[in-house]
Coordinates of C-alpha atoms in Angstrom, one line a residue:
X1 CA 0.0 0.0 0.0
X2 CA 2.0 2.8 -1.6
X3 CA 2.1 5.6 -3.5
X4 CA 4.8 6.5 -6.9
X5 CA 3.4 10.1 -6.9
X6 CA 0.7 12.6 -6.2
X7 CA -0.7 15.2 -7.6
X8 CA -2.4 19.0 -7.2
X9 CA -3.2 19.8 -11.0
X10 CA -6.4 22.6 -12.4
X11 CA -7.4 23.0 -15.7
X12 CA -9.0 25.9 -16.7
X13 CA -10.6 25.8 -20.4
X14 CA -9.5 29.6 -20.6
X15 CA -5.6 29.5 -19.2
X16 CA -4.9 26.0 -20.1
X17 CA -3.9 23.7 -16.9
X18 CA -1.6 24.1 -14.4
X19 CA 0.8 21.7 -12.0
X20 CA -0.3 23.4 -8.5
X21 CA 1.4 20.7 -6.5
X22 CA 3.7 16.9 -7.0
X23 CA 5.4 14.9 -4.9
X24 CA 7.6 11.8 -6.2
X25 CA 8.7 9.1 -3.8
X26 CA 11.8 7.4 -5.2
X27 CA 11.9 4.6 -2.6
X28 CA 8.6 3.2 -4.0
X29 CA 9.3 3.8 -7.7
X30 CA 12.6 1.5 -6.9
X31 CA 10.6 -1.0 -5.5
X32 CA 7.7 -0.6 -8.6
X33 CA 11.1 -1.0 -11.1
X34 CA 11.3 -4.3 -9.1
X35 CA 8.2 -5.5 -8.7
X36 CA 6.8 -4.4 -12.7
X37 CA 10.0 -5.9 -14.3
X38 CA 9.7 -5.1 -18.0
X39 CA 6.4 -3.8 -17.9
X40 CA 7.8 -1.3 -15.9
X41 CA 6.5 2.8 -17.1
X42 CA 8.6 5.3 -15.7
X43 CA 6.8 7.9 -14.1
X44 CA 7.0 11.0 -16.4
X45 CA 7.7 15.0 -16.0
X46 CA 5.5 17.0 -14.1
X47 CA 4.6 18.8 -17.3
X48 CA 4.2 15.7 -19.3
X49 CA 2.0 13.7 -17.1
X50 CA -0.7 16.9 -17.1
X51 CA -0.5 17.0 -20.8
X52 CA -0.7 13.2 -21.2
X53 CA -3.9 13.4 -17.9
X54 CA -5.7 15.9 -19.8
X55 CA -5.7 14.4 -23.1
X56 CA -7.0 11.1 -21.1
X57 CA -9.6 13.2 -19.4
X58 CA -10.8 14.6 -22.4
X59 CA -10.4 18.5 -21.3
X60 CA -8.3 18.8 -23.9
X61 CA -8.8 18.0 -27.9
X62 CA -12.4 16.7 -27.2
X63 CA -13.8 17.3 -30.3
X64 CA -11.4 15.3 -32.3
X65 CA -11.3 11.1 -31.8
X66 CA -7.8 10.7 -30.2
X67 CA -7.2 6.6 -30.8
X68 CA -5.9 5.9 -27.3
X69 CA -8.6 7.3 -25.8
X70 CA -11.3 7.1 -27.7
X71 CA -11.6 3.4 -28.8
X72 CA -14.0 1.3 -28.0
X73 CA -12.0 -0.8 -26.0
X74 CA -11.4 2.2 -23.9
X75 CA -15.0 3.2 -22.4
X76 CA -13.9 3.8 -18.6
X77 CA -16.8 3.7 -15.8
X78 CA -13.8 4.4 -13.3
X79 CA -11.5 6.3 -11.8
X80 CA -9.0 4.5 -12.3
X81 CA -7.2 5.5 -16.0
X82 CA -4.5 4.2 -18.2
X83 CA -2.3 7.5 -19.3
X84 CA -0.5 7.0 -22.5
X85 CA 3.5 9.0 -22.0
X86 CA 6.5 8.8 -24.3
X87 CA 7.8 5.4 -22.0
X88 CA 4.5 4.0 -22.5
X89 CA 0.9 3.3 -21.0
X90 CA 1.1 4.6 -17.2
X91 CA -1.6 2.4 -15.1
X92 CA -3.1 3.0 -12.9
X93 CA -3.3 6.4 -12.7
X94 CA -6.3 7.7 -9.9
X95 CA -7.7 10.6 -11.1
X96 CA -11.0 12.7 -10.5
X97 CA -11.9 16.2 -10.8
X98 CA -13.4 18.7 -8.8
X99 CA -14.5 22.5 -9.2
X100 CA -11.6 23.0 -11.5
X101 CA -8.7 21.0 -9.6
X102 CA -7.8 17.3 -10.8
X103 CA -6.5 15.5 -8.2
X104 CA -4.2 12.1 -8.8
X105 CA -1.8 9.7 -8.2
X106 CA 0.0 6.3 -9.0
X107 CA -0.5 3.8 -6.7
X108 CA 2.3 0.6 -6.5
X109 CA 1.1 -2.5 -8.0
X110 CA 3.4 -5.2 -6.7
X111 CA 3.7 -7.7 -9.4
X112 CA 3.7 -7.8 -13.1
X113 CA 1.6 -5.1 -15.2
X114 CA 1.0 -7.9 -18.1
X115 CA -1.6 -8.4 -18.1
X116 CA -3.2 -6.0 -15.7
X117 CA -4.2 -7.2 -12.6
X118 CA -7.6 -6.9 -11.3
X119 CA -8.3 -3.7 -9.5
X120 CA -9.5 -5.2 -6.4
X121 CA -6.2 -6.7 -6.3
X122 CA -4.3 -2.7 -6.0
X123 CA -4.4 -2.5 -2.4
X124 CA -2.8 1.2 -3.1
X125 CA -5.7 2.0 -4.9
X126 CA -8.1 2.8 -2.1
X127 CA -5.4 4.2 0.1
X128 CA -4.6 6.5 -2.7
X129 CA -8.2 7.7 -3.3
X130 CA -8.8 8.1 0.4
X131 CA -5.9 10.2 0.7
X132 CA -6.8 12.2 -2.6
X133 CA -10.3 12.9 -1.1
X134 CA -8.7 14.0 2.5
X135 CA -6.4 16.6 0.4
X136 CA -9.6 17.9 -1.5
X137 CA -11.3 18.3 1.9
X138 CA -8.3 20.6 3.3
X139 CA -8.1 22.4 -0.2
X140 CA -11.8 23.1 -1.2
X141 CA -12.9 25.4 1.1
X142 CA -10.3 28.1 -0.1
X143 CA -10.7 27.0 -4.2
X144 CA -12.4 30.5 -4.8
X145 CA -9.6 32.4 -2.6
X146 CA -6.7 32.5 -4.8
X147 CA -4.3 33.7 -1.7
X148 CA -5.7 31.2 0.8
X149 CA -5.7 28.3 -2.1
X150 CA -2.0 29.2 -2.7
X151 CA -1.1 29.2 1.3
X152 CA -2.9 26.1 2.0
X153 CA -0.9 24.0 -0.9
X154 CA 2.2 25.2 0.1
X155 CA 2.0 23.9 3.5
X156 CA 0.8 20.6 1.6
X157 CA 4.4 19.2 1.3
X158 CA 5.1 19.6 5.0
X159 CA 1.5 17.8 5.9
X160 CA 2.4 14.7 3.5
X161 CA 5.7 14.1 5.8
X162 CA 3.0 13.3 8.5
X163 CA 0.0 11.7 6.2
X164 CA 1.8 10.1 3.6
X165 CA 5.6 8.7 5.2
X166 CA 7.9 7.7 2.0
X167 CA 5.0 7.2 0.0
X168 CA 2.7 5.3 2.8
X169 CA -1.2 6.7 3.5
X170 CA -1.4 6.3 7.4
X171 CA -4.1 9.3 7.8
X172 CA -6.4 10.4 5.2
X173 CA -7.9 13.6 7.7
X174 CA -5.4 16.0 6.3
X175 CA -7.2 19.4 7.8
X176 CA -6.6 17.7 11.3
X177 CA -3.0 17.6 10.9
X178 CA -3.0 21.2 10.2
X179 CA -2.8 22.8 13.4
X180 CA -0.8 19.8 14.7
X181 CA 2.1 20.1 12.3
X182 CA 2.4 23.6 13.7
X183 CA 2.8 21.9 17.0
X184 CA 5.7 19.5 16.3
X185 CA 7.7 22.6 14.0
X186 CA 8.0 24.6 17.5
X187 CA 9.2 21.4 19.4
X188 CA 12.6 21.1 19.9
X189 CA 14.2 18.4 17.7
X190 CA 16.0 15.5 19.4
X191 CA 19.3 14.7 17.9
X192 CA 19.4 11.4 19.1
X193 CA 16.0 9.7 18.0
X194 CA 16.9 8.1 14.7
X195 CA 14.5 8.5 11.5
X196 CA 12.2 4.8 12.1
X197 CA 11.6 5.9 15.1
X198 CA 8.4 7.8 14.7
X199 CA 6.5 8.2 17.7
X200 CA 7.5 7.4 21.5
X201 CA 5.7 5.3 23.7
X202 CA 4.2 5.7 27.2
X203 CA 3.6 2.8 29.4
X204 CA 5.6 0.0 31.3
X205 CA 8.2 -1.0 28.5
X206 CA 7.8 -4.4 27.0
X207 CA 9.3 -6.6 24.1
X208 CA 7.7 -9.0 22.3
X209 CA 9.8 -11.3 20.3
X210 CA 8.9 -14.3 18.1
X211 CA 11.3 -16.6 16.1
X212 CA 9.6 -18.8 13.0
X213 CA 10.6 -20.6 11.1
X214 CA 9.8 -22.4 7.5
X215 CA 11.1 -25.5 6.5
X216 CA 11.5 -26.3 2.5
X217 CA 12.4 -30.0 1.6
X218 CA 12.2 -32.1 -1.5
X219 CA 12.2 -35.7 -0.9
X220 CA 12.5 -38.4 -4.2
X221 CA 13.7 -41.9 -1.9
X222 CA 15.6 -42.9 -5.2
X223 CA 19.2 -43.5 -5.2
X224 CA 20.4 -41.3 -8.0
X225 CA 18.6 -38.4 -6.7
X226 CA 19.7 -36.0 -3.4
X227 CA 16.8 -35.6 -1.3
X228 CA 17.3 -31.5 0.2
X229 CA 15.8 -29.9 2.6
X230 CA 16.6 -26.3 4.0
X231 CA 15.4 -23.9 7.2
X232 CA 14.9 -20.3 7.1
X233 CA 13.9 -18.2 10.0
X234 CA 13.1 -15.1 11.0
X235 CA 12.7 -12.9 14.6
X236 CA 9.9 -10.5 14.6
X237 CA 10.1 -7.6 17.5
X238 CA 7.9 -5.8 18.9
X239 CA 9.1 -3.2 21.3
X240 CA 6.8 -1.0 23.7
X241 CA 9.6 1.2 25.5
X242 CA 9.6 4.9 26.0
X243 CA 12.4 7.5 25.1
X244 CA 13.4 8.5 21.8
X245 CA 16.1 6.4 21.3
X246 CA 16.2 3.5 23.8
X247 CA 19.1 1.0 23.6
X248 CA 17.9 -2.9 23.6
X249 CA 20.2 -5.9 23.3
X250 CA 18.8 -9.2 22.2
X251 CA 20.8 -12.9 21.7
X252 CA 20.0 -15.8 20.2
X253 CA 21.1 -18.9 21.6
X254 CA 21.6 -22.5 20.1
X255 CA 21.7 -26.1 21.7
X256 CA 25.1 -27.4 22.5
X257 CA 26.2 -28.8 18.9
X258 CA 23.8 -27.2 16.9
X259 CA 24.4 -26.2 13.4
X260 CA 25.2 -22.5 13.2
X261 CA 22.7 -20.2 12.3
X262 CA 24.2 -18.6 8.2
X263 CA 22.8 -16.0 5.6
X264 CA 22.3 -13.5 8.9
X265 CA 20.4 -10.2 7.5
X266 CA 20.0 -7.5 10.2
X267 CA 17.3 -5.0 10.2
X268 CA 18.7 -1.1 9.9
X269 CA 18.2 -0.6 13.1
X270 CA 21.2 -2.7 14.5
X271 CA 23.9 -0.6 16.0
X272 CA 26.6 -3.2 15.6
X273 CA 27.6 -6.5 15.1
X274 CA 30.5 -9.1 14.6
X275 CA 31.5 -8.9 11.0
X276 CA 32.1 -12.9 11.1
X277 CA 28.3 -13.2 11.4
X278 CA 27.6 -11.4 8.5
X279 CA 30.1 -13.3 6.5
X280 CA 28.6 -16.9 7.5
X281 CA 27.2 -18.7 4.2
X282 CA 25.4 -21.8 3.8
X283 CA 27.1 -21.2 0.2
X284 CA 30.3 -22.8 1.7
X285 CA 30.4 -26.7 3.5
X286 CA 30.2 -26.6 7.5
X287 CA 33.6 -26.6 9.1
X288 CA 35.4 -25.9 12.5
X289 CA 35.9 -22.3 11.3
X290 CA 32.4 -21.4 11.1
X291 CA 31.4 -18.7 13.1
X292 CA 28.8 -20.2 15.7
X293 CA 28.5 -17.8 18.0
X294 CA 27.6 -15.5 20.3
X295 CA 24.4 -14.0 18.2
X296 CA 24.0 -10.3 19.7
X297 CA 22.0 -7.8 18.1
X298 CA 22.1 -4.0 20.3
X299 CA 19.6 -2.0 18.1
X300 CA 17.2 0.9 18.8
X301 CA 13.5 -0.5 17.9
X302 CA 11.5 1.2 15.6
X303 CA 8.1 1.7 16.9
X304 CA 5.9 -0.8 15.3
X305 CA 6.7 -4.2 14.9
X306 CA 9.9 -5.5 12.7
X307 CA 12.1 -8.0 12.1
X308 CA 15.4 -7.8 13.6
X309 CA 17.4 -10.4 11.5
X310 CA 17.2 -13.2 9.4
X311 CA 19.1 -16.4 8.9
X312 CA 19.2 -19.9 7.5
X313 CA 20.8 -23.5 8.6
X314 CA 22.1 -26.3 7.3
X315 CA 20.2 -28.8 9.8
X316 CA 21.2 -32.5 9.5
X317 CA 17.4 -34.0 9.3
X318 CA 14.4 -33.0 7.7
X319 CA 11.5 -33.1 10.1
X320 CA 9.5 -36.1 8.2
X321 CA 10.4 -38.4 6.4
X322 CA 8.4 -40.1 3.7
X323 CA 8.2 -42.4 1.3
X324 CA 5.4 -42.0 -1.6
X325 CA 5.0 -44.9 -4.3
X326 CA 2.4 -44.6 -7.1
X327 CA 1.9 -47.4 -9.9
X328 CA -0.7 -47.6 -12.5
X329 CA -2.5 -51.1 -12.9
X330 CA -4.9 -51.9 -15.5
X331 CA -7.6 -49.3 -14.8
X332 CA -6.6 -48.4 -11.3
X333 CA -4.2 -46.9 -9.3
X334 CA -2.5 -48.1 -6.2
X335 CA -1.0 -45.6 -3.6
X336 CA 1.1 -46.0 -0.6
X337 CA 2.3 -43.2 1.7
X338 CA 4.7 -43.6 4.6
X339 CA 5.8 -41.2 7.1
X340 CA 8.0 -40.9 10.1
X341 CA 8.4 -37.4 12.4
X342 CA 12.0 -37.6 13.4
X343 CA 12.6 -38.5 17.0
X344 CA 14.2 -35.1 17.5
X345 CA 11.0 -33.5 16.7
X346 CA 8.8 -32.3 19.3
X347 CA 5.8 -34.0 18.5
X348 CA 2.7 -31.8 19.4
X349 CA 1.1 -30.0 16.1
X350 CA -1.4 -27.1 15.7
X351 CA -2.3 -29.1 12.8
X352 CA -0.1 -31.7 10.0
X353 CA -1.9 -32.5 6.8
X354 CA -1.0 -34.3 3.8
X355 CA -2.6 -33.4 0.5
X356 CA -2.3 -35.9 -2.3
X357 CA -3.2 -34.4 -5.8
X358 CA -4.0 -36.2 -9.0
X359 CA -3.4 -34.1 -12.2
X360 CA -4.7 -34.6 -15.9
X361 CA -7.1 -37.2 -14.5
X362 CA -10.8 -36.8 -14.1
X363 CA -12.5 -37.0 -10.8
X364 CA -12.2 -39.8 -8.5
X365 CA -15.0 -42.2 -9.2
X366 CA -13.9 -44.6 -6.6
X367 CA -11.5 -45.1 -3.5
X368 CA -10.5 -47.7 -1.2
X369 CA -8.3 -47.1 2.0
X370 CA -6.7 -47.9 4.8
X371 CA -4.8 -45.4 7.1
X372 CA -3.1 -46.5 10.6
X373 CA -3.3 -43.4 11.7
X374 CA -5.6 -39.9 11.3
X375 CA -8.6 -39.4 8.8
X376 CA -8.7 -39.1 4.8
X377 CA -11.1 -37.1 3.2
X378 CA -11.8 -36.4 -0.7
X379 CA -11.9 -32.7 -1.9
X380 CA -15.4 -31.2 -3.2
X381 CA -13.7 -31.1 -6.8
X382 CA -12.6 -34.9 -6.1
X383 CA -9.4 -34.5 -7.1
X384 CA -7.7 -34.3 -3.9
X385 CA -6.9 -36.8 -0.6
X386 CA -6.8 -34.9 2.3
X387 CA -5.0 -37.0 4.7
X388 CA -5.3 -35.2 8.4
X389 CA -2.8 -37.2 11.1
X390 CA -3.9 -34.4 13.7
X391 CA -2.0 -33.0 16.6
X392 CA 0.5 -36.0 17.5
X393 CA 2.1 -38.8 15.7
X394 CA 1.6 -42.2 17.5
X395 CA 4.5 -43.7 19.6
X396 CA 5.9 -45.6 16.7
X397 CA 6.1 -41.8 14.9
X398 CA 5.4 -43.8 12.0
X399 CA 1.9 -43.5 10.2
X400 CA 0.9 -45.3 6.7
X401 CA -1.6 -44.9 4.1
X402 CA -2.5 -47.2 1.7
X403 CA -5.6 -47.6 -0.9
X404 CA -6.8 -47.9 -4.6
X405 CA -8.0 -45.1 -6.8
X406 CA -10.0 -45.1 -10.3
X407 CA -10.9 -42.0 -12.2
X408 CA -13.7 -41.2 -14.5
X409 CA -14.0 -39.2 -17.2
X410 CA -11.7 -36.2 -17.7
X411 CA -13.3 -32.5 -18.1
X412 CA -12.1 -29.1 -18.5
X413 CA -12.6 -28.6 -14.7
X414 CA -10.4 -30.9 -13.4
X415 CA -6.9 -30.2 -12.8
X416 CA -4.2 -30.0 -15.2
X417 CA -0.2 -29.5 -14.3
X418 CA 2.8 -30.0 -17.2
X419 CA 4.7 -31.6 -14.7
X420 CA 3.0 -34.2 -13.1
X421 CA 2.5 -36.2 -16.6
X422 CA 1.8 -39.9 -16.4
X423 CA 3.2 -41.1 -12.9
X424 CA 5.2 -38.1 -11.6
X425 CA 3.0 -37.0 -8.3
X426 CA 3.4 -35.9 -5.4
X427 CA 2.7 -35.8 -1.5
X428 CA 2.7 -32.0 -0.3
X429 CA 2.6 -31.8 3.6
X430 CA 1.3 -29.1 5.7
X431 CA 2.2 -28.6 9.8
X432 CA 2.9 -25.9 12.2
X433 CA 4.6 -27.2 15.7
X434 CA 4.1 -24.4 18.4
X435 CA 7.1 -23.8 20.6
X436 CA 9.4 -25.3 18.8
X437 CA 12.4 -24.5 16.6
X438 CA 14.1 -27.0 13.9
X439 CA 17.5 -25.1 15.0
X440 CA 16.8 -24.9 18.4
X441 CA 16.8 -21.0 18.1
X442 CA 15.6 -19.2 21.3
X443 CA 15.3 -15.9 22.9
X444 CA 16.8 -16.5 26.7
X445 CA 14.3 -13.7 28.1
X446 CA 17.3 -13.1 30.6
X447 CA 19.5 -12.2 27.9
X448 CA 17.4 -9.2 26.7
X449 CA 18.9 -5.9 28.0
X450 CA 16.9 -2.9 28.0
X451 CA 18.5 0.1 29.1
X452 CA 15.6 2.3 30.8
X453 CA 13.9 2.6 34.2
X454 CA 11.6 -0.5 35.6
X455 CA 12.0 -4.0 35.0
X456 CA 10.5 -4.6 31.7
X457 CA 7.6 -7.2 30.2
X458 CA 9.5 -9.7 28.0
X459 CA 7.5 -12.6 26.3
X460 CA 9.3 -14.9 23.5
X461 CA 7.3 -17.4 21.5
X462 CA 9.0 -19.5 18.6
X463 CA 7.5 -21.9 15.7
X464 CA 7.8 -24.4 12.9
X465 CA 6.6 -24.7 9.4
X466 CA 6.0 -26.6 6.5
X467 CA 7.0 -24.4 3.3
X468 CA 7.3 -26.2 -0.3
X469 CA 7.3 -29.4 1.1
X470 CA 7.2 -32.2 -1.5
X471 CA 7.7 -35.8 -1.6
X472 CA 8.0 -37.2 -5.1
X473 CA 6.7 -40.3 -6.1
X474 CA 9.5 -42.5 -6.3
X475 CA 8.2 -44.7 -9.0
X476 CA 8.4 -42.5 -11.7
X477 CA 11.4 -40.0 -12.9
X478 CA 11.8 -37.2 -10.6
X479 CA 11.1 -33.5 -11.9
X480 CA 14.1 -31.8 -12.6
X481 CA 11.9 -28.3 -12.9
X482 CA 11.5 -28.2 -9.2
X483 CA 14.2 -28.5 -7.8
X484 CA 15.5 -24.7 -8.1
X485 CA 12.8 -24.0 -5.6
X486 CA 15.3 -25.0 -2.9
X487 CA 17.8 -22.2 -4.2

């Protein structure tokens, strides 16, 4: 939810238009070059983009037919237009108009621009126009005061540092920031409270940190292929302590033997850390040399919630290990599923799942079963075994699913994939395990060192998930295509 630019434009059939007011945020048109790729549109000059707007609106050359616009394929019952500049066709562009002033922007559309996403998809789109209308509400009552109108935009660009951060909407209510603004401008600026750190809090300090982690693994049980499996985690903050720039000091600890945590990212906020932590890669084989240790991260907090670093490991064992055989008799088709949970593994889930698709096959006509362990349900579309082992493993932590499937008649509503052709399947399993880390990453909440007065609140919470985790059918070749998922 983001903003490229914004924009204070009037048109006057008379004078011609005007650019009354623009503001550009670079950060976010990095992040649209990013996110757009090659569909990417650059966001033009000030005095292009009201040419190009006014063209679009038809305020300008409305008498002629102007292709671009005025195709059939271009009837718009929106707000929401499609500006054609020199770089190409800029979209969206939010623009409406009102007692002579057009009002608009260019909200961030995170993904691909080919082909154009669906608009209820541009979460920008309605931060954008409830911005636009808060900036009409603080304008309009001066429009017919040339010397108020002229006042009120130029203490516009000071009211977006509060309303709209680096391109962000947080508040819409532009006229109640006015007399506030004036507020903070006579405070006296503290030197020491670092940019993210917006507001200050009041209140009995306390930290909230949460380490999770996802766990990726591709299993194939055939001797020519590697199975590989990789963790990646992450420790959110959340820190509730007044002053405006409070010093905090948080460590990660490990079991005794553990791999060491690799691939360490630090948020900005980080003061200082050892240089050897940063250089850890799980690019390079485990040796004595590896840096494994101490994990200490002093950092002010911003004031919302962040993550302070991230990291991966090179752990010895994937969580469960399975075995999945699929062969094709006659008409039929037999299955057989095994799985083990590690005995390393704490074994108490908020939920474990196994889903068993069936591509380029019509729906399943008839199934016979047996499971040792947990319940197996068919999907509405009946081209899916839900297989639900529950909160716990038995004591054997092994569980087994057998049965017999036929299909009937293939339609246009079934499932396709160009991978899993003929016997290439797979078993995709789903768990979370509360309190529980594949590492063995915790927060020790004596560790934490906050440097203000009272004893602080500190809660730490840590969990494991499944992410991309496959297990091939190991009766038919294995596909090469997915494997890069695990780079």
């Amino acid at each position: 939810m983001a903003l490229r630019a914004l924009w204070l434009l009037r048109h006057d059939p008379a004078a011609g238009g005007a650019v009354l007011f623009s503001r550009r945020y670079p950060t976010v048109e990095v992040r649209a070059e990013t996110f757009n790729g090659s569909t990417h549109v650059p966001i033009p000059s000030d005095s292009a983009f009201l040419k190009a707007l006014l063209l679009e609106l038809r305020l300008v050359d409305d008498h002629v037919f102007v292709e671009q616009r005025d195709t059939c394929t271009r009837i718009n019952h929106s707000c929401v237009h499609s500006v054609s500049t020199a770089a190409g066709e800029l979209w969206p562009v939010l623009a409406f108009r009102k007692s002579g002033l057009i009002y608009a922007c260019v909200p961030l559309v995170e993904g691909t621009l080919e082909p154009r996403p669906p608009l209820l998809t541009v979460s920008g789109l309605s931060q954008g126009l409830a911005l636009l209308l808060g900036i009409m509400d603080y304008v309009s009552p001066s429009r017919k005061n040339e010397a108020e109108l002229s006042s009120k935009i130029g203490q516009l660009r000071n009211l977006l540092i509060q309303a709209c951060p680096l391109g962000t909407p947080l508040n819409a209510n532009i006229r109640s920031l006015n007399s506030s603004f004036e507020d903070i401008q006579e405070m006296p600026a503290d030197k020491e409270q670092p940019a993210w750190r917006s507001s200050t809090y009041k209140g009995k300090p306390q930290v909230h940190v949460c380490i999770t982690e996802k766990v990726k693994c591709m299993q194939y049980d055939q001797r020519d292929v590697v199975d590989t499996w990789q963790v990646y985690g992450a420790v959110n903050c959340k820190c509730d302590i007044e002053g405006s720039a409070p010093n905090v000091t948080l460590s990660l600890s490990l079991p005794t033997n553990a791999p060491p945590l690799q691939d360490i990212v630090v948020h900005h906020c980080v003061t200082s850390v050892d240089p050897a932590m940063l250089m850890s890669t799980s690019a390079e084989p485990l040796h004595d040399s590896v840096y494994n240790g101490p994990y200490k991260f002093p950092f002010i907090p911003p004031s919302d919630s962040f993550k302070l670093c991230y990291y991966t490991s090179q752990v010895p064992v994937p969580p469960i290990l399975g075995c999945y055989q699929l062969v094709e008799e006659e008409s039929q088709i037999k299955i057989t599923v095994n799985l083990k949970l590690h005995e390393s593994i704490k074994n108490s889930f908020e939920y474990c799942e196994a889903h068993i698709p069936f591509f380029n096959r019509g729906p399943i006509a008839q199934l016979e079963y047996k499971v040792s362990y947990g319940q197996l349900d068919l999907s509405r579309e009946k081209s899916l075994l839900v297989w639900g082992i529950g909160q716990k493993f038995p004591k054997s932590l092994e569980v087994s699913l057998t049965g017999t499937v036929s299909f009937g008649t293939a339609g246009k509503e079934h499932p396709t994939d160009y991978v899993c052709t003929g016997n290439t399947a797979y078993v995709k399993l789903y768990f979370r395990i509360p309190d529980f880390t594949l590492t063995g990453c915790y927060v020790d909440q004596h560790s934490v060192q906050i440097f203000v007065p009272g004893k602080p609140k500190i809660t730490a919470s840590r969990e494991l998930s499944s992410s991309d985790y496959y297990i091939w059918n190991s009766k038919a070749p294995a596909p090469m295509v997915y494997k890069p998922l695990l780079d």
